[in-house]
Coordinates of C-alpha atoms in Angstrom, one line a residue:
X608 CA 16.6 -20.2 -10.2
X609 CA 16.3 -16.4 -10.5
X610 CA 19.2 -14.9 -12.6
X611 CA 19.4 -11.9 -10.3
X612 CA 20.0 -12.1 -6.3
X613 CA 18.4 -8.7 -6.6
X614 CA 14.7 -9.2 -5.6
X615 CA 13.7 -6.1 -6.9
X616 CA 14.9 -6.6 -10.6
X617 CA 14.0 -10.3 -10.0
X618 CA 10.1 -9.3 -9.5
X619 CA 10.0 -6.5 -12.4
X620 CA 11.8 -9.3 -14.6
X621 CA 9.0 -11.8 -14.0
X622 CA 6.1 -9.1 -14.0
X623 CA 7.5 -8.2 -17.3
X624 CA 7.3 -12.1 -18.5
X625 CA 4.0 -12.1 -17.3
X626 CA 2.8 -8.9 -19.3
X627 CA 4.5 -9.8 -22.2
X628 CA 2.1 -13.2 -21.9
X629 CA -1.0 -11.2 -21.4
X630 CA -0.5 -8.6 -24.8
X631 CA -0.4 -11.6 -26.8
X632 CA -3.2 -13.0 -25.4
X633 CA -5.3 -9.6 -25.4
X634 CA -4.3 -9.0 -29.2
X635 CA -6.7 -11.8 -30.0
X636 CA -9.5 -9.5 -28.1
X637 CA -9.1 -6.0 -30.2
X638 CA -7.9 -3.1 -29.3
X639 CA -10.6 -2.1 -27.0
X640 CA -9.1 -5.4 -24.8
X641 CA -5.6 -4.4 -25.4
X642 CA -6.1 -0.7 -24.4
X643 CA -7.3 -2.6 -20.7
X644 CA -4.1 -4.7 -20.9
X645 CA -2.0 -1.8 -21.6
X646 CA -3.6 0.7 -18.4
X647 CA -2.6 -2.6 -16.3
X648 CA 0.6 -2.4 -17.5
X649 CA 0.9 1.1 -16.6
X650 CA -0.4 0.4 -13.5
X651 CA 3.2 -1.9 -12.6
X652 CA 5.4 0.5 -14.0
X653 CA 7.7 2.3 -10.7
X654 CA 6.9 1.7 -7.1
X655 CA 9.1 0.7 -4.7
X656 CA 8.4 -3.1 -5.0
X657 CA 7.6 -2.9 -1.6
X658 CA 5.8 -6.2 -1.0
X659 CA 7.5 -8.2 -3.1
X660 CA 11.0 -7.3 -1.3
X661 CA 9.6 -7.9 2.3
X662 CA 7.9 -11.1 0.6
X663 CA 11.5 -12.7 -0.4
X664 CA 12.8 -11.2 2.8
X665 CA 10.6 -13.1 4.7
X666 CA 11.4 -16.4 2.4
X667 CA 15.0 -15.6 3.4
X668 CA 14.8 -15.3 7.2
X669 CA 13.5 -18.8 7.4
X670 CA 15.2 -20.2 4.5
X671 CA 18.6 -18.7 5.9
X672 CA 17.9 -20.1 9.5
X673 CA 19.7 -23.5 9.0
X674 CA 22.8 -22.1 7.6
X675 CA 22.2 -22.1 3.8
X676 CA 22.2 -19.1 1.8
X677 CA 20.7 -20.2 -1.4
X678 CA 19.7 -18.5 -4.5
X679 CA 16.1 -17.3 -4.9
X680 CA 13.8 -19.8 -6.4
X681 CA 11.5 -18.9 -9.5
X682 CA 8.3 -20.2 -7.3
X683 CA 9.5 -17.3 -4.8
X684 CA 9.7 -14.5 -7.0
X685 CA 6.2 -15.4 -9.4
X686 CA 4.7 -15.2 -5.5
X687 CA 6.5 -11.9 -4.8
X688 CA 5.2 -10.6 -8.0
X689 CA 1.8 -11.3 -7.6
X690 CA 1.9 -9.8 -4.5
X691 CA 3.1 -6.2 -6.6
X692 CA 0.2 -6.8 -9.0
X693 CA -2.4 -7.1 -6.0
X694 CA -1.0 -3.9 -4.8
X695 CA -1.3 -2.5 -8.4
X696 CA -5.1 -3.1 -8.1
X697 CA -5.4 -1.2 -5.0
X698 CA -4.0 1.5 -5.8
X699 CA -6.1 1.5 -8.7
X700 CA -9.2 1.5 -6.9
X701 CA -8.3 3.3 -4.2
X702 CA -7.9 6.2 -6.5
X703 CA -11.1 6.2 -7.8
X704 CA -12.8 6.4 -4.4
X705 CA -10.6 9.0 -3.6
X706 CA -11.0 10.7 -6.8
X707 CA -7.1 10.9 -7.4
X708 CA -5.9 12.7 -10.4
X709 CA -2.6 11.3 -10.4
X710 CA -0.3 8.5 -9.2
X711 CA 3.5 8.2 -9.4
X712 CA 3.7 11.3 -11.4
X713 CA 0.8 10.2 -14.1
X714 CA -2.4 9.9 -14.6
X715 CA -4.2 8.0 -12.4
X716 CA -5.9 4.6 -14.4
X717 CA -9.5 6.7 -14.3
X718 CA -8.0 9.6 -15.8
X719 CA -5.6 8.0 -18.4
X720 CA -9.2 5.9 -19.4
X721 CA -10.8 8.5 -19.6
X722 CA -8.7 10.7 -22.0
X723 CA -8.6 7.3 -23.9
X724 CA -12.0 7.8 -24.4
X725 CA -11.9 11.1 -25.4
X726 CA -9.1 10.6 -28.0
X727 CA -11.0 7.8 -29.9
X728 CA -13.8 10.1 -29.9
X729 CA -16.7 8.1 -28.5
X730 CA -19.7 8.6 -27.2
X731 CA -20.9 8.7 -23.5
X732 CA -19.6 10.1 -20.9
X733 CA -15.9 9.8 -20.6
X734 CA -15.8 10.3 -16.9
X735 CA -18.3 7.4 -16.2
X736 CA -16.2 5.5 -19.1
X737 CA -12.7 5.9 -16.8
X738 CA -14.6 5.3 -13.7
X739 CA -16.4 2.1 -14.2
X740 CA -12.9 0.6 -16.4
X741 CA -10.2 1.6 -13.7
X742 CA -12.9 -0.6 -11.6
X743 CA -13.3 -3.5 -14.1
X744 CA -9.2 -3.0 -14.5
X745 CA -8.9 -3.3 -10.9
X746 CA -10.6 -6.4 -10.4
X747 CA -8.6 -8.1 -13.6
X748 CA -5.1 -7.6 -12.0
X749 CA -6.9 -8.9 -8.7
X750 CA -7.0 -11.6 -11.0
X751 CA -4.1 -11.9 -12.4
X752 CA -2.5 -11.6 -9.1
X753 CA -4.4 -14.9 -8.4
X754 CA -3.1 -16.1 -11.6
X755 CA 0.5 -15.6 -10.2
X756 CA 0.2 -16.5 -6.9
X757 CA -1.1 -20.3 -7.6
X758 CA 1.5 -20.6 -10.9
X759 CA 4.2 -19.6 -8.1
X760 CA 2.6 -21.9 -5.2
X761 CA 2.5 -24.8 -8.1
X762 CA 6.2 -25.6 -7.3
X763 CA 6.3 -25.9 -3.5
X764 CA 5.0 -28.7 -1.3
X765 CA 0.9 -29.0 -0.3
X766 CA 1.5 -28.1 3.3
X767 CA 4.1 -25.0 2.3
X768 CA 1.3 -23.7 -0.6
X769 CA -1.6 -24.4 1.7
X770 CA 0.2 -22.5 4.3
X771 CA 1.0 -19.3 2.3
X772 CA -2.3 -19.4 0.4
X773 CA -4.0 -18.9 3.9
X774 CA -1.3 -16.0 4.5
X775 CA -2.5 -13.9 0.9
X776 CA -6.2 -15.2 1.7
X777 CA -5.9 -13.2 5.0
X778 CA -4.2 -10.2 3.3
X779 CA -6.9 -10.1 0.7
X780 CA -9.5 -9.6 3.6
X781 CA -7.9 -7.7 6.0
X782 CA -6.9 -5.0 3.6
X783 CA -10.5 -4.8 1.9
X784 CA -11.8 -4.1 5.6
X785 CA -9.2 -1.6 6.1
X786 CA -10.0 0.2 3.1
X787 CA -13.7 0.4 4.1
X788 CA -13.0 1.4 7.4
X789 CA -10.9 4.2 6.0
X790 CA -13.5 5.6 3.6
X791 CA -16.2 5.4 6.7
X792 CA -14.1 7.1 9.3
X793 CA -14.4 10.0 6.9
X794 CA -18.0 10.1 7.7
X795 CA -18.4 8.1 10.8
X796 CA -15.5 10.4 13.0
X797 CA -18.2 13.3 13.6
X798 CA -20.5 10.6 15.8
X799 CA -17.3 9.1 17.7
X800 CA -15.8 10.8 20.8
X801 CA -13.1 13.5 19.9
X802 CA -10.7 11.4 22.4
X803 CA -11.0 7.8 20.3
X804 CA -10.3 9.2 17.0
X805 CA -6.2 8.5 17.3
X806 CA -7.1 4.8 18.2
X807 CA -9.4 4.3 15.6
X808 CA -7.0 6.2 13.0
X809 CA -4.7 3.4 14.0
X810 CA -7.1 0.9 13.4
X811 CA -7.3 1.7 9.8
X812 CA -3.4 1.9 9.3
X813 CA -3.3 -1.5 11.0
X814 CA -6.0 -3.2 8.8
X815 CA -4.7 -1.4 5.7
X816 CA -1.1 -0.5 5.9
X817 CA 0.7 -2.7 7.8
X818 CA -0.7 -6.1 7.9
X819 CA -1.1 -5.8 4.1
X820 CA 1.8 -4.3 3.2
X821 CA 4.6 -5.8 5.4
X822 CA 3.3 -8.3 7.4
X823 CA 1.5 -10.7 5.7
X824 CA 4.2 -10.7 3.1
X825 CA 6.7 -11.5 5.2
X826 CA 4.5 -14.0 6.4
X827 CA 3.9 -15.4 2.8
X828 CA 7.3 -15.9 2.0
X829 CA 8.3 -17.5 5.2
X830 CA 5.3 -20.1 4.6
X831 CA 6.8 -20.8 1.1
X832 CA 10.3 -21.5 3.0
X833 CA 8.4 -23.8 5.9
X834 CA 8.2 -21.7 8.8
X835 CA 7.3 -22.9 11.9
X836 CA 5.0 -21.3 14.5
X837 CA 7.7 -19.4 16.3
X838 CA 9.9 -17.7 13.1
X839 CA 6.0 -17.0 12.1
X840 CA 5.2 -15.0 15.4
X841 CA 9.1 -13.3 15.1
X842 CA 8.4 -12.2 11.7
X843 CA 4.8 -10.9 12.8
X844 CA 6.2 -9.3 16.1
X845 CA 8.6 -7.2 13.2
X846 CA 6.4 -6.8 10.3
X847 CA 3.6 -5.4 12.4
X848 CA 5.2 -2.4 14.2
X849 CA 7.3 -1.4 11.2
X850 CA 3.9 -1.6 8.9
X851 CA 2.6 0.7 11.3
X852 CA 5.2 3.2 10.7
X853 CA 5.1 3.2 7.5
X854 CA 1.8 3.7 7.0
X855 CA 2.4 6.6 9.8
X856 CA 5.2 8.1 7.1
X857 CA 3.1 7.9 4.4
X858 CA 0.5 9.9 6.6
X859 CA 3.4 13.1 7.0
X860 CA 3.9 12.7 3.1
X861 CA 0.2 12.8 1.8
X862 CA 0.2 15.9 4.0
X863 CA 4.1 17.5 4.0
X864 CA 5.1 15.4 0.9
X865 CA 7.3 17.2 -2.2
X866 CA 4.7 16.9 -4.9
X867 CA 7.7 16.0 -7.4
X868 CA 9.1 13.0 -4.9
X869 CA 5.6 11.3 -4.3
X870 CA 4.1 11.9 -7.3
X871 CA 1.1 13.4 -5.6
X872 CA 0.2 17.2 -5.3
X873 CA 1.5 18.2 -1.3
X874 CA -1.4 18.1 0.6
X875 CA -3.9 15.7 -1.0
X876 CA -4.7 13.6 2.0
X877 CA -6.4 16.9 3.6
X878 CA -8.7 17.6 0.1
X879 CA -9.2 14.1 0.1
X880 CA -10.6 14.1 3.6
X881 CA -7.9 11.6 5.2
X882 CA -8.6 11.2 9.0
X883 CA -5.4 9.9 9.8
X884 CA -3.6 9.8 13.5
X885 CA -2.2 13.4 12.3
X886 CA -5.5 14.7 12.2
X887 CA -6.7 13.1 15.3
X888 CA -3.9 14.6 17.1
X889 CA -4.1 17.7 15.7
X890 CA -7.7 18.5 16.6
X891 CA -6.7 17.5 20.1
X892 CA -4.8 20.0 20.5
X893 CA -7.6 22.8 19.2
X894 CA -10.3 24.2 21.0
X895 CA -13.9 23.8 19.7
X896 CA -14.0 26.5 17.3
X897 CA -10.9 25.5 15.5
X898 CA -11.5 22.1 15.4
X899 CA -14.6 23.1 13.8
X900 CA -13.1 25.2 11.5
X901 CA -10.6 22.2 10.2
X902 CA -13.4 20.3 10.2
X903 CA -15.2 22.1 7.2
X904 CA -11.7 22.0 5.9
X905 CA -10.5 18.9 5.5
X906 CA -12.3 17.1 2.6
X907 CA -12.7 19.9 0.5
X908 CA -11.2 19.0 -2.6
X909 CA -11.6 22.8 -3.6
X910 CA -9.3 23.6 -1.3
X911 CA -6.3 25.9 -2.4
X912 CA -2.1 26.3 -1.7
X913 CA -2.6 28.8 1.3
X914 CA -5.6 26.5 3.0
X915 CA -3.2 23.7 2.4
X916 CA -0.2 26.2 4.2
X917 CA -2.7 27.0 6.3
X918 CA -3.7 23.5 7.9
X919 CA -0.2 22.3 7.6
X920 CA 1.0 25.3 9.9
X921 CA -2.0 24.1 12.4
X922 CA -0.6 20.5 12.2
X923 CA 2.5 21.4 13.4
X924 CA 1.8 24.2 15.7
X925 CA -0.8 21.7 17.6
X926 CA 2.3 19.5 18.0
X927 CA 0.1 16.9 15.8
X928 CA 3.4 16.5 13.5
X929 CA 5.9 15.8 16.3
X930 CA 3.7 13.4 18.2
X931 CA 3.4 11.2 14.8
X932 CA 7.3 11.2 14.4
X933 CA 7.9 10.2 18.0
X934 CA 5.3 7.2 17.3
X935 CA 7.0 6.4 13.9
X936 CA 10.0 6.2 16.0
X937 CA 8.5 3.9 18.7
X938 CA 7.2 1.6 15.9
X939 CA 10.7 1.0 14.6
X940 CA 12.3 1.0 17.7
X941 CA 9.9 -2.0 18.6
X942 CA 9.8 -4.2 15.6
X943 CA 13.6 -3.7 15.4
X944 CA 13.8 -5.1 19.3
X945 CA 11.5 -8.0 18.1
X946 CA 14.3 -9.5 16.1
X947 CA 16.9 -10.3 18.7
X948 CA 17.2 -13.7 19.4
X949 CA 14.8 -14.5 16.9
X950 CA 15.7 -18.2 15.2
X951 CA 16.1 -16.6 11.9
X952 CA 19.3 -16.1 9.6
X953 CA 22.0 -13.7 10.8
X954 CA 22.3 -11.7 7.4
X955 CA 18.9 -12.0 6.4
X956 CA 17.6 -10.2 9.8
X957 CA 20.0 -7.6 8.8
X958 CA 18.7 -7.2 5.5
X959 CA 15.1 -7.2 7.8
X960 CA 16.3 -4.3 9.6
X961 CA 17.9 -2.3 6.7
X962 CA 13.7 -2.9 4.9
X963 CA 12.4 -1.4 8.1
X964 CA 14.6 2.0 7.6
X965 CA 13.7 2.3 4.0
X966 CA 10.1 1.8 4.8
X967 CA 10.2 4.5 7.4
X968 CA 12.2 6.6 6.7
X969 CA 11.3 8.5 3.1
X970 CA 10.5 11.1 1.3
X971 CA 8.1 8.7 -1.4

């Protein structure tokens, strides 16, 4: 069993097991293989554990049902940790398509691989160099994610492993087509009708936010804990609307966010071109030479502290920035309903609801 109820210390403590296993193995490589290990190490340190928590949440809804209360199992927690190192290879990718400079406060892995580069002084181009290894680093904690995930699913029955293996194999998918759709709509929104931006905004948050990031962990750690078709569909009927507002908050932040809380400079969504429900709202609410205007705007990556000001002020002024709080709100409000008289344990629905709040409402 784990030696920590805590789920968040319980999934650094195993991530941290599981590092420690890949140095030695990388040491055998040279230190070219070992400076690839190390930037995935980086890559784990912080976050909010996010998955992993909703993942053992999940587990202890269904697990929790019949009465029992017990203490997490080690097959749990290697699943909920491979679930933080899949994240970890998002992130890193997603930062090199969106050119990100930093993440969590540092470097992003392109950058930090690229100064490597430039400190060992060798030829090339550095920036291709950081580029095409945050990719190749990407892809190895994908595996090593997978690595995790069928060491965890090892312990439990065939029908529970098949079961959550079809959960993370529908994550895997779902979030990939989210990420493309997001990168498109940054191109594709000037064809589309002004009045189906919003919707399609959502689809992206749907596809990569909340099904990835709340409900199909949830529904990977109920799998592992035998969930039937109901507690599945209870657990979906929650993790959906609550993914959906926290991918809405983390919409306000990228634009609104305190550079030294989310680790990112305030504003970055807009240089990076983001076309999020905020923006679709907000040029709702313009007339055609505004919207225009933001238009040329947004996706600069030039763009400087008063054209940041600027836009924000026309956000809010548009009512763009109220309208996305009153549909965070609605998003909660609904995947909190979904719980009652849900067959799922008592405490562990209130541990549910108290994941919801911390998910939506942040600063990071």
């Amino acid at each position: 069993m784990s030696p920590s109820p805590d789920a968040v210390e319980a999934v650094s403590q195993r991530l941290n097991m599981f590092l420690t296993a890949q140095r030695a193995a990388a040491a055998d490589f040279g230190p070219e293989a070992v400076l690839l290990v190390e930037a995935g190490a980086t890559a784990l340190e912080g976050g909010k554990r996010l998955r992993g928590r909703f993942c053992v949440a999940g587990w202890r809804a269904v697990e929790e049902a019949g009465g029992s209360s017990p203490a997490l199992p080690d097959d749990l927690i290697t699943v909920a940790a491979s679930l933080e190192i899949f994240h970890a290879a998002a992130l890193v990718h997603d930062d090199v398509i969106d050119n990100s400079d930093t993440r969590r406060g540092r470097p992003a892995a392109h950058r930090a691989l690229e100064a490597a580069h430039r400190s060992r002084h060798w030829v090339g181009d550095a920036g291709a160099f950081g580029r095409s290894g945050a990719i190749l680093l990407g892809d190895l904690l994908v595996a090593w994610s997978d690595d995790l995930l069928e060491e965890g699913l090892a312990a439990a029955s065939p029908a529970r492993a098949s079961a959550a293996r079809r959960e993370y194999a529908i994550m895997r998918r779902e979030v990939t087509i989210g990420q493309f759709l997001d990168i498109a709509e940054e191109s594709a929104y000037v064809t589309e009708p002004d009045d189906e931006h919003a919707a399609r905004a959502l689809r992206v948050a749907s596809l990569k936010s909340a099904r990835y990031s709340i409900q199909q962990p949830l529904a990977i750690g109920a799998a592992l804990a035998g969930a039937d078709a109901d507690q599945q569909a209870a657990l979906a009927a929650f993790g959906h609307p609550v993914g959906m507002a926290f991918q809405l908050r983390d919409d306000v932040l990228g634009v609104f966010g305190d550079e030294s809380e989310t680790g990112k400079p305030s504003g970055d969504d807009l240089r990076e071109g983001k076309r999020t429900v905020l923006i679709a709202y907000a040029r709702e609410g313009l007339g055609s030479t505004a919207r225009r205007v933001m238009d040329e705007l947004i996706g600069d990556p030039t763009l400087d502290a008063q054209q940041i000001a600027s836009l924000q002020q026309t956000i809010i002024e548009t009512g763009a920035l109220e309208r996305v709080e009153h549909l965070i709100a609605d998003y909660a409000r609904e995947g909190e309903r979904s719980l009652s008289g849900a067959r799922l344990g008592n405490a562990a629905v209130g541990g549910l609801r108290d994941l919801a709040r911390a998910a939506t409402v942040r600063t990071t």
